[in-house]
Coordinates of C-alpha atoms and ligand atoms in Angstrom, one line a residue:
X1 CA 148.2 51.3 130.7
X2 CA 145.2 52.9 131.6
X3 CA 143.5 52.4 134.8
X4 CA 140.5 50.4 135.0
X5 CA 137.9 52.1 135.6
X6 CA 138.9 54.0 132.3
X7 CA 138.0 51.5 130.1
X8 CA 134.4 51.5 128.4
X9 CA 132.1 48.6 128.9
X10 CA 133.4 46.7 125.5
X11 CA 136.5 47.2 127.0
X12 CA 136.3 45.9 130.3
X13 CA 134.1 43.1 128.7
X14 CA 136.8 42.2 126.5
X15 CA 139.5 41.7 128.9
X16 CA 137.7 40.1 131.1
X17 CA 136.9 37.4 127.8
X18 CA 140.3 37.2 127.6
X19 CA 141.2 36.4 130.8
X20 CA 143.2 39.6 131.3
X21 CA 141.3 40.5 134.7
X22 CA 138.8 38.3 137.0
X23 CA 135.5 39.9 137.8
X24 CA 136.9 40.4 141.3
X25 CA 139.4 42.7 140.4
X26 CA 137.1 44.9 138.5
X27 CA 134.8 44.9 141.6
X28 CA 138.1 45.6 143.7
X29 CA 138.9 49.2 141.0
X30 CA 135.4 50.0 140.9
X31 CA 135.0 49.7 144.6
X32 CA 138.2 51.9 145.2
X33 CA 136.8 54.4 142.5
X34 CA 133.8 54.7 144.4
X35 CA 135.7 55.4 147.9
X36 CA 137.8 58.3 145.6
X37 CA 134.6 60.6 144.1
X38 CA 131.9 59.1 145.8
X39 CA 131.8 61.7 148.7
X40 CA 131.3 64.6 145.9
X41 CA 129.7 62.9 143.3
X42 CA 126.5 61.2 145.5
X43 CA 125.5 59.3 142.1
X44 CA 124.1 56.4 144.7
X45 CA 121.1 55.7 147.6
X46 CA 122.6 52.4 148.4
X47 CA 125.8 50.6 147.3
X48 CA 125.6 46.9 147.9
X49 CA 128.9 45.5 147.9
X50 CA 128.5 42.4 149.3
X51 CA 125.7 41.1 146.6
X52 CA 128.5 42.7 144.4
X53 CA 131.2 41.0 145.2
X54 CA 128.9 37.3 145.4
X55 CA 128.3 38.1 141.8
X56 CA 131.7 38.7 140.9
X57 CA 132.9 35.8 142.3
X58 CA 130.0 33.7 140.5
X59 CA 131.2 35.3 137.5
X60 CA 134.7 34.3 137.7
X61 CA 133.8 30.8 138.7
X62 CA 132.1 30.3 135.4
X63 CA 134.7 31.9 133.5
X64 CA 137.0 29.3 134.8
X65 CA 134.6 26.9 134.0
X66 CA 134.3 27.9 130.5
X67 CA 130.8 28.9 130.7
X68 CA 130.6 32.6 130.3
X69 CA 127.1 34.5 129.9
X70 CA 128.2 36.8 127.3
X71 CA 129.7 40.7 127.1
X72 CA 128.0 41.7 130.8
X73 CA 128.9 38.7 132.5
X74 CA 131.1 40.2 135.1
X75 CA 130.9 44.3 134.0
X76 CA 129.9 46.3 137.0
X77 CA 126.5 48.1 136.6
X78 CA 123.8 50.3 138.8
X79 CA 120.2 50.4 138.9
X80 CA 118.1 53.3 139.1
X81 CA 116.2 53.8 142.5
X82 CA 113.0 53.0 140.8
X83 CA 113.7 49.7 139.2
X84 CA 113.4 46.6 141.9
X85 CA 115.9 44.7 143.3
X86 CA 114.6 41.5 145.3
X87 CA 116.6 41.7 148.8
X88 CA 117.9 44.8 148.1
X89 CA 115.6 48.2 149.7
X90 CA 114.0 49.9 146.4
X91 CA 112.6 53.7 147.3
X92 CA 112.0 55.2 144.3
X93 CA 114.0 58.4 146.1
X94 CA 110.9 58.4 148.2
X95 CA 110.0 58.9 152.0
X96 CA 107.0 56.9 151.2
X97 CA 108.9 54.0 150.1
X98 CA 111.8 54.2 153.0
X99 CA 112.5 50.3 154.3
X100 CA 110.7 49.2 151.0
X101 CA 112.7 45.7 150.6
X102 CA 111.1 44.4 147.3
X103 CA 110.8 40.4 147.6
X104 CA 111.2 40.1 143.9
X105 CA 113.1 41.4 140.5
X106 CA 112.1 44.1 137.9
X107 CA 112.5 42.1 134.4
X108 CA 115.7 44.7 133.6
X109 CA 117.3 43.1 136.7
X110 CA 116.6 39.5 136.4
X111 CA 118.0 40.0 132.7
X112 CA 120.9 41.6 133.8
X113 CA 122.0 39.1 136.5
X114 CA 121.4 36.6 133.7
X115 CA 123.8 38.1 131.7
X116 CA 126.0 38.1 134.9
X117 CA 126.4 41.6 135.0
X118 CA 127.6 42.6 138.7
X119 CA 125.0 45.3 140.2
X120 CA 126.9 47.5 142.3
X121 CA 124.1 49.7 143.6
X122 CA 121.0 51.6 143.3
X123 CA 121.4 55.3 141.8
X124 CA 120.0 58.5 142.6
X125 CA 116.8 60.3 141.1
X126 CA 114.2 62.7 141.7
X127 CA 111.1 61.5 143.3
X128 CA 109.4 59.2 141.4
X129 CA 111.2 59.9 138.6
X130 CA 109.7 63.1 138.5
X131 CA 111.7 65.6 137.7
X132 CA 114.5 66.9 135.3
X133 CA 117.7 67.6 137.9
X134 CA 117.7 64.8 140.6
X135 CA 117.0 67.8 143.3
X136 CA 113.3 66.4 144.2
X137 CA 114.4 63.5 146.3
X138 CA 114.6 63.6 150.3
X139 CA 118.2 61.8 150.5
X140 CA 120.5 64.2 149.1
X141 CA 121.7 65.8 145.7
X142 CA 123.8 64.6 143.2
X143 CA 126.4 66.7 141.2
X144 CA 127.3 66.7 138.0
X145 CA 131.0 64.9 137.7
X146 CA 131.9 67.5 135.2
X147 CA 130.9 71.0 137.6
X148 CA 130.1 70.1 141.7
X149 CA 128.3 72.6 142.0
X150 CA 125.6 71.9 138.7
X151 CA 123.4 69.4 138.6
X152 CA 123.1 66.0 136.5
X153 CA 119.9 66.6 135.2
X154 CA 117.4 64.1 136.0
X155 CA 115.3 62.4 136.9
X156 CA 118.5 59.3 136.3
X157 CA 120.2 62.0 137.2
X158 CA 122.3 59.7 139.7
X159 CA 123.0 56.4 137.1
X160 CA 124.3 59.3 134.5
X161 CA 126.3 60.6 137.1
X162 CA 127.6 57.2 138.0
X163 CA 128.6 56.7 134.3
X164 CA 130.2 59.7 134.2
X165 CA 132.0 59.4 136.8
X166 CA 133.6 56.1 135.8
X167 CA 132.0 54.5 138.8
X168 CA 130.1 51.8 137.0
X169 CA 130.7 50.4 133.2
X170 CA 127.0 51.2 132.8
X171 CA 123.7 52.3 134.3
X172 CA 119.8 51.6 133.7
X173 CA 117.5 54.3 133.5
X174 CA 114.0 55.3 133.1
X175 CA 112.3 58.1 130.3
X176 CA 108.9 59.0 130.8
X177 CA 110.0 62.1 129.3
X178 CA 113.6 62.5 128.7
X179 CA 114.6 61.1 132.1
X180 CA 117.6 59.1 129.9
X181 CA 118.8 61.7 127.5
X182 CA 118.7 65.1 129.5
X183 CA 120.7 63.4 132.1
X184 CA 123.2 61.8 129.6
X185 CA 123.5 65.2 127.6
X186 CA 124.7 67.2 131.2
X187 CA 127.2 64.5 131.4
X188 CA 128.6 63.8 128.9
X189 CA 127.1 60.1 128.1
X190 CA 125.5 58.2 125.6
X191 CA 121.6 57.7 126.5
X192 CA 119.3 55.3 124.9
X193 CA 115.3 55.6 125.3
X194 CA 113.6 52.5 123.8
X195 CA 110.6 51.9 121.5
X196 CA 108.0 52.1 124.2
X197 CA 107.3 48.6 124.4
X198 CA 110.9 47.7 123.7
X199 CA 111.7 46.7 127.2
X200 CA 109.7 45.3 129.9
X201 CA 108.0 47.3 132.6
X202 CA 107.6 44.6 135.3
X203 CA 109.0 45.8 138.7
X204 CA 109.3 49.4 137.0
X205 CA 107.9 51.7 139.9
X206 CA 105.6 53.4 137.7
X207 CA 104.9 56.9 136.9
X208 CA 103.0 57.6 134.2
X209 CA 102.9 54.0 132.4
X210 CA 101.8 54.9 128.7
X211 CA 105.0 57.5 128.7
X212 CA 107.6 55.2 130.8
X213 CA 110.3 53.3 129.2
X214 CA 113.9 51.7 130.7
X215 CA 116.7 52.1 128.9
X216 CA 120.5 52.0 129.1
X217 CA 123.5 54.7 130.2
X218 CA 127.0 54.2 128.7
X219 CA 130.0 56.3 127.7
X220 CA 129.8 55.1 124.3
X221 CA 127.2 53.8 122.0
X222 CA 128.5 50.6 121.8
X223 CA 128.0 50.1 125.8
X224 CA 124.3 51.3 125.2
X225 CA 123.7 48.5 122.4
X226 CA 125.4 45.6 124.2
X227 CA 123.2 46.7 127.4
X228 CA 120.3 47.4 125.4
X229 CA 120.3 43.7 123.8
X230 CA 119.9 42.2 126.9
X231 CA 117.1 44.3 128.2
X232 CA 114.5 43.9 125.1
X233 CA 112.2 42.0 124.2
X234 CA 109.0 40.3 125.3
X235 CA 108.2 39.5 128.8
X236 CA 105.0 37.6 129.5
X237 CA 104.9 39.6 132.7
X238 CA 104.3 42.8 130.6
X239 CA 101.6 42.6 127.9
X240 CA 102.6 45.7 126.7
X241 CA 105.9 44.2 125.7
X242 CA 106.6 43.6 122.1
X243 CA 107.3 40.6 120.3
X244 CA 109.2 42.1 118.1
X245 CA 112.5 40.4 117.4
X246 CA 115.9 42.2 119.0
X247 CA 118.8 42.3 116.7
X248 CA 122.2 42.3 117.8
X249 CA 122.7 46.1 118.1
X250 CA 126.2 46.2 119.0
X251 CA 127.2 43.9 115.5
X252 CA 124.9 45.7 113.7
X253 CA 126.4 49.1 114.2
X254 CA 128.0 50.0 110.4
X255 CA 129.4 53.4 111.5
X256 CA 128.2 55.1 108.7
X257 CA 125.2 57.1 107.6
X258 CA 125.5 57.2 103.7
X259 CA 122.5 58.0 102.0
X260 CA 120.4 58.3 105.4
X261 CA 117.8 61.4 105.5
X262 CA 118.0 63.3 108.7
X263 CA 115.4 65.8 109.2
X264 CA 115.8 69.5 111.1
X265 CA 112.4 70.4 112.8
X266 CA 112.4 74.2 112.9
X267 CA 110.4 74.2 116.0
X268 CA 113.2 72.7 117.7
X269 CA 114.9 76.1 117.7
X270 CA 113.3 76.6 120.8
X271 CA 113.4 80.9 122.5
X272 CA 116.0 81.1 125.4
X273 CA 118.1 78.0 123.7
X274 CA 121.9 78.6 124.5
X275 CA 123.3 80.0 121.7
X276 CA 126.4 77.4 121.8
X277 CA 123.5 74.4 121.7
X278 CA 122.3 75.9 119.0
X279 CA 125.4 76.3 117.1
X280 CA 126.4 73.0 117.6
X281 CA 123.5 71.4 116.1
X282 CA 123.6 73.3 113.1
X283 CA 127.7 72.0 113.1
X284 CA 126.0 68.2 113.7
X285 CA 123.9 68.2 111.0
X286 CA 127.0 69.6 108.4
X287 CA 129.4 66.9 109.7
X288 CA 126.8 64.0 109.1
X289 CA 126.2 65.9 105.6
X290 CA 130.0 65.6 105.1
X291 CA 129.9 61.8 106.3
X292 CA 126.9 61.4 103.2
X293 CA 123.5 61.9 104.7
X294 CA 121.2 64.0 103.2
X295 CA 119.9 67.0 105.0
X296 CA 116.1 67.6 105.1
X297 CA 114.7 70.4 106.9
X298 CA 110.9 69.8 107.8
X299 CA 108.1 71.0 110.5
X300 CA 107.0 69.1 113.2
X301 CA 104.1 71.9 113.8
X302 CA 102.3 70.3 117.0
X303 CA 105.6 70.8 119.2
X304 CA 104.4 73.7 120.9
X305 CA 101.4 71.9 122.6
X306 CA 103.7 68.8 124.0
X307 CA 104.7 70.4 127.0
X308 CA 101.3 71.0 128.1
X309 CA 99.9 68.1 126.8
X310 CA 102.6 66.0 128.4
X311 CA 102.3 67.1 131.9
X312 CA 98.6 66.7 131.8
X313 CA 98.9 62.8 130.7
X314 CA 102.0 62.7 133.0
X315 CA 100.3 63.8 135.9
X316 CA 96.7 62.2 135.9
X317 CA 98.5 58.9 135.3
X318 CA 100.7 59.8 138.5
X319 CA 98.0 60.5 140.6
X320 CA 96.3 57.2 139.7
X321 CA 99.6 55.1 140.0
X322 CA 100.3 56.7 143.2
X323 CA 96.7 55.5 145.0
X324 CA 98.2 52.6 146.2
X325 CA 100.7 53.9 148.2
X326 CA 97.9 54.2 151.0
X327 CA 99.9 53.7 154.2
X328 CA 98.8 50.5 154.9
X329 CA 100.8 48.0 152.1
X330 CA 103.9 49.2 151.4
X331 CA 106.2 51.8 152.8
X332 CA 105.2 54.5 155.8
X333 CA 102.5 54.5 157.5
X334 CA 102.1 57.3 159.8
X335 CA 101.7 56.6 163.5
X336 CA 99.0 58.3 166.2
X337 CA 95.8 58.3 163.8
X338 CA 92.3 57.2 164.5
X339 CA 90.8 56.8 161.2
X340 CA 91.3 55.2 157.9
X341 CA 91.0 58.4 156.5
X342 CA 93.4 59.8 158.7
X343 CA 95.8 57.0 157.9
X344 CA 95.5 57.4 154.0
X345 CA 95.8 61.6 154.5
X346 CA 99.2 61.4 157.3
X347 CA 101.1 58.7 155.3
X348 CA 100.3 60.4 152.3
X349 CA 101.1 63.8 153.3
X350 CA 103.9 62.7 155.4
X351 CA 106.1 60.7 152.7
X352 CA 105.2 62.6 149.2
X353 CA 107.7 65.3 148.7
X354 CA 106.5 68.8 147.1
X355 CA 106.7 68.1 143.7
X356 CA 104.9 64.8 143.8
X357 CA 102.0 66.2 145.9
X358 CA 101.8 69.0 143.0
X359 CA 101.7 66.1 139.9
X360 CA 98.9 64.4 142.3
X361 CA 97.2 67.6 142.3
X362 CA 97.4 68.4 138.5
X363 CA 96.3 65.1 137.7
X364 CA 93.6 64.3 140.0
X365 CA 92.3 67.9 138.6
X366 CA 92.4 67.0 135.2
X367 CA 91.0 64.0 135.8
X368 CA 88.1 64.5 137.4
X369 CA 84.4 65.2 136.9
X370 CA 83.6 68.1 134.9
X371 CA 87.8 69.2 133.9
X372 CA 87.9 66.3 132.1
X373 CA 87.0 66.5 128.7
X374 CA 88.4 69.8 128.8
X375 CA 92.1 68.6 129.9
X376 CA 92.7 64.9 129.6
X377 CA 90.6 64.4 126.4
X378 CA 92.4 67.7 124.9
X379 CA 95.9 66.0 125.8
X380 CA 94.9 63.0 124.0
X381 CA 93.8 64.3 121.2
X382 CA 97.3 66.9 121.0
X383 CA 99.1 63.5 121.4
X384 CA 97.8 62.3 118.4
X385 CA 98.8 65.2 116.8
X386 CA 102.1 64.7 118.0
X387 CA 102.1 61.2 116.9
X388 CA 100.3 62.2 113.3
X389 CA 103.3 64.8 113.3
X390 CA 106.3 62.1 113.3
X391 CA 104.3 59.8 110.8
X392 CA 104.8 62.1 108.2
X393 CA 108.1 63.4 108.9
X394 CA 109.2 59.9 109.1
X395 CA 108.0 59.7 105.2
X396 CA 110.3 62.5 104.1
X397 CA 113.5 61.2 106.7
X398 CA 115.1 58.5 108.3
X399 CA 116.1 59.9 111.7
X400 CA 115.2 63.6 113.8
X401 CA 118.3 65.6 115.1
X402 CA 118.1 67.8 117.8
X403 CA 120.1 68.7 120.3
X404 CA 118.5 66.8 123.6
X405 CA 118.7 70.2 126.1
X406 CA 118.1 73.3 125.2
X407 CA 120.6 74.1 127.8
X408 CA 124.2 73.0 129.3
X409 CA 124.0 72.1 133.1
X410 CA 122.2 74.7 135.2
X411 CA 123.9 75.4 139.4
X412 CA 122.1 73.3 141.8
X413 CA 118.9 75.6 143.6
X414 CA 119.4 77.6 140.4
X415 CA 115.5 76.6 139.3
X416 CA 113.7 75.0 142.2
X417 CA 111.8 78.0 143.1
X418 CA 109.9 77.9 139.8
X419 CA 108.5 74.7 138.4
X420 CA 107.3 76.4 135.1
X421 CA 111.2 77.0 134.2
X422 CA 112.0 73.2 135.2
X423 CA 109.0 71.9 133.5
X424 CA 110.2 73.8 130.4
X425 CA 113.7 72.4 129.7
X426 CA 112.0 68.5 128.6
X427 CA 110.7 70.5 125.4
X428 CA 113.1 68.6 122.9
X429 CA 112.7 65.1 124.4
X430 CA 108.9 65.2 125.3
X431 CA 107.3 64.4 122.1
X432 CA 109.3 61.7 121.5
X433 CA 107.6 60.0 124.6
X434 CA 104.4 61.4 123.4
X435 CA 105.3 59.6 120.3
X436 CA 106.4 56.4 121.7
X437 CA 109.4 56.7 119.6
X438 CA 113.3 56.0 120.5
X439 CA 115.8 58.2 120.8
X440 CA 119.4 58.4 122.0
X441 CA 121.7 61.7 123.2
X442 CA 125.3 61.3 122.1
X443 CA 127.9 63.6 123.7
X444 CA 128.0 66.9 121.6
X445 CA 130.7 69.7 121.6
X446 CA 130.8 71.4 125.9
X447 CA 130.7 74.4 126.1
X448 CA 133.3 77.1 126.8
X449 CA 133.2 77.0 130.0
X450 CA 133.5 73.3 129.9
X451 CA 130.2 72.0 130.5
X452 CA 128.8 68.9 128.6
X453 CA 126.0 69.5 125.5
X454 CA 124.4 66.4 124.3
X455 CA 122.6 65.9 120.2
X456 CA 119.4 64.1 120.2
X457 CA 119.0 61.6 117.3
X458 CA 115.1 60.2 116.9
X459 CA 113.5 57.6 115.2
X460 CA 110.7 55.4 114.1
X461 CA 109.0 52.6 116.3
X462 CA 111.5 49.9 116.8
X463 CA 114.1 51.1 114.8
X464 CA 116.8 51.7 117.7
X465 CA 119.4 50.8 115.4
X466 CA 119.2 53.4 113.0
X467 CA 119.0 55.8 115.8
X468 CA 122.4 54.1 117.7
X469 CA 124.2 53.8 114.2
X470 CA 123.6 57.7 113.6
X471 CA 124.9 58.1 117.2
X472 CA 127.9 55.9 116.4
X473 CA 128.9 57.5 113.3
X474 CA 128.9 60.7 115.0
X475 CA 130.8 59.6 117.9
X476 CA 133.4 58.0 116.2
X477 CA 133.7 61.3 113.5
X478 CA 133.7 63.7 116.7
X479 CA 135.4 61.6 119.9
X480 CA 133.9 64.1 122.4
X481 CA 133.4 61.0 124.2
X482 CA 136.6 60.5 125.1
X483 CA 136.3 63.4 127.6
X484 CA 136.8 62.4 131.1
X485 CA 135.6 64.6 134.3
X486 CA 138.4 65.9 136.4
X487 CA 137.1 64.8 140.1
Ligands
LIG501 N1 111.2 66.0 133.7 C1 110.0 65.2 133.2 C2 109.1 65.1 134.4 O1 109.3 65.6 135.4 C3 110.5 63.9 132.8 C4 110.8 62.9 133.9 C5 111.0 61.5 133.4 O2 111.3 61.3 132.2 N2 110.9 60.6 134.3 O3 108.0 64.5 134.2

């Protein structure tokens, strides 16, 4: 029998219905999992074990009792450092938010200890979830379970990791711009970004909150969908959270994609895409052919200008969510100043890291007096285009594939020196937060050398499960799932 930590979320969730294992002793393998790659893998800021193992125990009392809260009750998850945890510190992988103990839930997190899912910690990510390699945060790195000396990707660079690792069942992340699937497709996971609007925002630290959405990390798609039911739907605390009624994703996945149109943007075929990621979309898009959806090849002729837009957008509404963190109600506050101003400028310049004090800069820029109809108004208007662009490929097909990076895992330091090259590996997920659409990355063929590819499936408002069941059908035709990382 297989250890375990090797099972998938259904899996664990299934013997734990059955009565095969309590919740403790899946706390007790995960906990030992963690002691074994923990030290190289770094996936987590903050492991709490002992809220852990109170949930675990809660669990099994009510599985005793008859009363269990459905396929989470009892599964050992993590949070990512920007989603709050009542009682638990919640930094955001920022200085400025050290000793931050938040005195209530985000929505994901109340819903998940509803479902009695056991939260095992809080994970990794670049500061303020800006980023695309989990290298921008103060704490420390995390590698990528699959090379130690790569990174994850980012900015959930740390709850991928974590997945990957076997060291929880699954993870929450956040996607302002491919936060969840470039962090998946390094590691060989399944990652889901919502509708925007899908999931509730409350207790989200927020970056840019017309782009950000939470969504789930799991090794296959049916851990995504059984994760991804419990965190949708409306929350009164969010008024941007639909109504919209969530399905059962996990019972709704057919496994097949007969008849299904699935459309090939040529812009997609991005210059200096790995030749293997390349390949193996083209290979993608034949196997689903062979599995009876129709191919469509179609333009999505506004993808050039989503970078630029996106940063612009991304960064004014960082500089604006970022005002409050003045030094004088939450987090640091620098010591030995006079003034208010000197308080606001210290704090400020003493907890932002580099690449946060650059998006502050961008955006205040663009925002200001005089720059801004010719940036922010200009972004809005390309994000339209973006928007206008889906709408009509969306008439000729059912689903986008891509693949999700243009590249396999890059070494750790490799791009730090040069923000531009960062900035420019998000160009396949971007528009789809532009868009507001949802889209999933579903383990793809590694390269030779071993390193983890991910394909991208997009596609219209709300229709997550036409996006998972693509994922699904792929997954189960291809099994590159099934990988595990040697640590
Ligand atoms: N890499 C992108 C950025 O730095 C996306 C980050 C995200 O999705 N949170 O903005």
């Amino acid at each position: 029998m297989s250890a375990l930590y090797e099972l998938t979320l259904a899996e664990v969730s299934l013997a734990l219905a059955q009565r095969r294992v309590s919740a403790s002793e899946v706390l007790d393998a995960q906990v030992a999992r963690l002691g074994a790659v923990e030290p190289r893998v770094q996936a987590f800021l903050r492991i709490d074990e002992a809220g852990a193992r109170a949930a675990a125990t809660a669990s099994d009392a009510r599985r005793s009792a008859g009363q269990s809260l459905g396929p989470l009750d009892g599964v050992p998850v993590a949070l990512k450092d920007n989603l709050l945890t009542r009682g638990v510190e919640t930094t955001a992988g920022s200085r400025i938010l050290s000793g931050y103990v938040p005195p209530n839930d985000a929505t994901v997190t109340t819903r998940l200890k509803q479902a009695g899912a056991v939260i095992l910690g809080k994970t990794n990510l670049d500061e303020f979830a800006m980023g695309s390699s989990t290298e921008s945060c103060p704490f420390h790195l995390t590698q990528n379970p699959y090379a130690l000396d790569r990174v994850p990707g980012g900015s959930s660079g740390g709850s991928a990791a974590a997945v990957a690792a076997r060291e929880v069942f699954g993870a929450l992340g956040s996607d302002t711009g491919g936060s969840i699937r470039q962090p998946a497709a390094l590691t060989n996971v399944v990652g889901l970004k919502p509708t925007w609007g899908r999931v509730s925002r409350s207790g989200v630290i927020a970056y840019a909150s017309s782009l950000d959405q939470v969504g789930p990390f799991g090794r296959t798609v049916t851990d995504v969908a059984l994760q991804l039911k419990v965190i949708a739907g409306h929350d009164p605390a969010d008024s941007t959270s639909s109504d919209a009624p969530v399905p059962d994703y996990a019972a709704g996945l057919t496994g097949s994609v007969k008849g299904l149109r699935i459309g090939l943007p040529r812009e997609y075929e991005v210059a200096g895409m790995d030749p293997h990621v390349l390949a193996s979309v083209k290979a993608a898009a034949k196997t689903l052919q062979g599995l009876g959806a129709t191919l469509v090849e179609l333009s999505l002729p506004h993808t050039g200008a989503a970078l630029a837009a996106y940063y612009l957008i991304a960064s004014s509404e960082a500089s604006s969510n970022l005002g409050r963190y003045d030094g004088v109600r939450f987090g640091h506050r620098a010591e030995g100043v006079k003034t208010l101003r000197e308080l606001y400028v210290k704090s400020r310049s003493e907890g932002f890291g580099e690449e946060v004090k650059r998006r502050i800069m961008l955006g205040t820029f663009a925002l200001s007096a005089g720059y801004h109809d010719a940036y922010s108004v200009k972004a809005q208007q390309v994000r339209t285009l973006i928007r206008r662009d889906f709408e009509q490929a969306f008439g000729v097909c059912d689903v986008v594939l891509s693949a999700t990076s243009p590249v396999p895992a890059w070494k750790q330091g490799e791009k730090l020196d040069d923000p531009l090259a960062l900035y420019l590996m998000d160009v396949l997920t971007i528009p789809c937060n532009l868009a507001g659409l949802p889209g999933v990355s579903v383990p793809m063929a590694p390269t030779s050398a071993g390193l983890p590819t991910g394909l991208q499936v997009l596609g219209r408002p709300f229709d997550e499960q036409t996006v998972l069941n693509v994922a699904h059908a792929w997954e189960r035709e291809t099994s590159y799932f099934r990988r595990a990382p040697e640590l």
